[in-house]
Amino acid sequence: MAPVRFEMLEAMRGVAPCSMGELAQSLDRPADTLYPHLRKLLRIGVGLEAGRRTGRSRPEMVYDLGADDFRPGFGGSSHASVAAAIDKSLQCMTAIVSRASRKAAQAG
């Protein structure tokens, strides 16, 4: 999974249910760059459309987590493909922790 999706999930744990604008603000990223990632999270069932609410100028969609415990299934996969998936996941998580640590250090 793309590192930004892990970031989105982590942010949603703290702010969901939330609008895309609120999610983008919590990640300090433009909302339009997050929509493709959100669509993927919705498609796999990790994110959910939780309804609509009145926004500043128009109604806005509200999103929530559909799942908070992720356990990938590797049934029938080769040892090498499982190891590669785990390595990629750890690289993504390490990148997220590194960015969060830098932001925290900059913020004091």
mmCIF file of C-alpha atoms in Angstrom:
data_model
loop_
_atom_site.group_PDB
_atom_site.id
_atom_site.type_symbol
_atom_site.label_atom_id
_atom_site.label_comp_id
_atom_site.label_asym_id
_atom_site.label_seq_id
_atom_site.Cartn_x
_atom_site.Cartn_y
_atom_site.Cartn_z
ATOM 1 C CA MET A 1 0.000 0.000 0.000
ATOM 2 C CA ALA A 2 1.207 3.505 -0.776
ATOM 3 C CA PRO A 3 2.711 5.324 2.231
ATOM 4 C CA VAL A 4 0.191 8.167 1.905
ATOM 5 C CA ARG A 5 -2.624 5.652 2.458
ATOM 6 C CA PHE A 6 -1.056 4.528 5.714
ATOM 7 C CA GLU A 7 -0.805 8.196 6.694
ATOM 8 C CA MET A 8 -4.448 8.745 5.819
ATOM 9 C CA LEU A 9 -5.524 5.770 7.926
ATOM 10 C CA GLU A 10 -3.458 6.944 10.860
ATOM 11 C CA ALA A 11 -4.891 10.469 10.575
ATOM 12 C CA MET A 12 -8.433 9.110 10.310
ATOM 13 C CA ARG A 13 -7.944 7.218 13.571
ATOM 14 C CA GLY A 14 -7.672 10.622 15.218
ATOM 15 C CA VAL A 15 -10.111 12.793 13.265
ATOM 16 C CA ALA A 16 -12.731 10.491 11.698
ATOM 17 C CA PRO A 17 -15.514 10.828 10.959
ATOM 18 C CA CYS A 18 -14.206 13.691 8.869
ATOM 19 C CA SER A 19 -14.519 15.466 5.549
ATOM 20 C CA MET A 20 -11.789 15.314 2.935
ATOM 21 C CA GLY A 21 -10.878 18.893 3.808
ATOM 22 C CA GLU A 22 -10.385 18.001 7.466
ATOM 23 C CA LEU A 23 -8.330 14.967 6.528
ATOM 24 C CA ALA A 24 -6.181 17.000 4.136
ATOM 25 C CA GLN A 25 -5.656 19.659 6.793
ATOM 26 C CA SER A 26 -4.565 17.085 9.370
ATOM 27 C CA LEU A 27 -2.039 15.670 6.879
ATOM 28 C CA ASP A 28 -0.947 19.089 5.602
ATOM 29 C CA ARG A 29 -1.578 17.943 2.024
ATOM 30 C CA PRO A 30 -3.844 19.247 -0.734
ATOM 31 C CA ALA A 31 -7.195 17.455 -0.753
ATOM 32 C CA ASP A 32 -7.161 16.891 -4.512
ATOM 33 C CA THR A 33 -4.028 14.726 -4.213
ATOM 34 C CA LEU A 34 -5.714 12.521 -1.602
ATOM 35 C CA TYR A 35 -8.894 11.647 -3.506
ATOM 36 C CA PRO A 36 -7.367 8.806 -5.601
ATOM 37 C CA HIS A 37 -5.991 7.250 -2.416
ATOM 38 C CA LEU A 38 -9.311 7.653 -0.619
ATOM 39 C CA ARG A 39 -11.125 5.959 -3.504
ATOM 40 C CA LYS A 40 -8.764 2.993 -3.154
ATOM 41 C CA LEU A 41 -9.367 2.814 0.619
ATOM 42 C CA LEU A 42 -13.124 2.944 -0.001
ATOM 43 C CA ARG A 43 -12.916 0.262 -2.693
ATOM 44 C CA ILE A 44 -11.098 -2.209 -0.428
ATOM 45 C CA GLY A 45 -13.465 -1.512 2.477
ATOM 46 C CA VAL A 46 -11.013 0.151 4.851
ATOM 47 C CA GLY A 47 -12.746 3.505 4.525
ATOM 48 C CA LEU A 48 -16.466 4.181 4.452
ATOM 49 C CA GLU A 49 -18.717 6.977 3.310
ATOM 50 C CA ALA A 50 -20.376 7.887 6.604
ATOM 51 C CA GLY A 51 -22.894 10.380 5.218
ATOM 52 C CA ARG A 52 -23.136 14.041 4.312
ATOM 53 C CA ARG A 53 -23.146 17.214 6.344
ATOM 54 C CA THR A 54 -23.482 20.890 5.603
ATOM 55 C CA GLY A 55 -20.174 22.429 4.618
ATOM 56 C CA ARG A 56 -19.183 26.054 4.243
ATOM 57 C CA SER A 57 -20.571 26.439 0.742
ATOM 58 C CA ARG A 58 -22.178 23.071 -0.030
ATOM 59 C CA PRO A 59 -22.826 19.665 1.486
ATOM 60 C CA GLU A 60 -19.691 17.581 1.986
ATOM 61 C CA MET A 61 -19.142 13.849 2.255
ATOM 62 C CA VAL A 62 -17.992 12.529 5.613
ATOM 63 C CA TYR A 63 -15.654 9.529 5.783
ATOM 64 C CA ASP A 64 -14.908 7.057 8.547
ATOM 65 C CA LEU A 65 -12.819 3.949 9.061
ATOM 66 C CA GLY A 66 -14.423 0.676 8.081
ATOM 67 C CA ALA A 67 -11.680 -1.367 9.672
ATOM 68 C CA ASP A 68 -8.936 -0.559 12.110
ATOM 69 C CA ASP A 69 -7.155 -3.888 12.396
ATOM 70 C CA PHE A 70 -5.376 -4.935 9.239
ATOM 71 C CA ARG A 71 -4.263 -8.535 8.861
ATOM 72 C CA PRO A 72 -3.144 -9.397 5.373
ATOM 73 C CA GLY A 73 -3.832 -12.898 4.132
ATOM 74 C CA PHE A 74 -0.939 -14.706 2.488
ATOM 75 C CA GLY A 75 -2.541 -18.102 1.944
ATOM 76 C CA GLY A 76 -0.953 -19.949 -0.946
ATOM 77 C CA SER A 77 1.746 -17.313 -1.493
ATOM 78 C CA SER A 78 5.390 -18.217 -1.856
ATOM 79 C CA HIS A 79 7.825 -17.467 0.944
ATOM 80 C CA ALA A 80 9.585 -14.911 -1.277
ATOM 81 C CA SER A 81 6.388 -13.005 -2.107
ATOM 82 C CA VAL A 82 5.340 -12.934 1.571
ATOM 83 C CA ALA A 83 8.795 -11.671 2.563
ATOM 84 C CA ALA A 84 8.657 -8.984 -0.152
ATOM 85 C CA ALA A 85 5.197 -7.828 1.000
ATOM 86 C CA ILE A 86 6.337 -7.632 4.613
ATOM 87 C CA ASP A 87 9.506 -5.737 3.621
ATOM 88 C CA LYS A 88 7.481 -3.219 1.588
ATOM 89 C CA SER A 89 5.017 -2.738 4.453
ATOM 90 C CA LEU A 90 7.841 -2.127 6.916
ATOM 91 C CA GLN A 91 9.492 0.361 4.547
ATOM 92 C CA CYS A 92 6.211 2.282 4.281
ATOM 93 C CA MET A 93 5.700 2.285 8.047
ATOM 94 C CA THR A 94 9.280 3.397 8.639
ATOM 95 C CA ALA A 95 8.816 6.290 6.205
ATOM 96 C CA ILE A 96 5.646 7.367 8.012
ATOM 97 C CA VAL A 97 7.328 7.266 11.417
ATOM 98 C CA SER A 98 10.315 9.164 10.041
ATOM 99 C CA ARG A 99 8.121 11.950 8.600
ATOM 100 C CA ALA A 100 6.077 12.176 11.778
ATOM 101 C CA SER A 101 9.253 12.359 13.878
ATOM 102 C CA ARG A 102 10.693 15.143 11.711
ATOM 103 C CA LYS A 103 7.442 17.108 11.927
ATOM 104 C CA ALA A 104 7.333 16.671 15.705
ATOM 105 C CA ALA A 105 10.962 17.789 16.050
ATOM 106 C CA GLN A 106 10.315 20.852 13.877
ATOM 107 C CA ALA A 107 7.235 21.718 15.916
ATOM 108 C CA GLY A 108 9.194 21.388 19.131
#
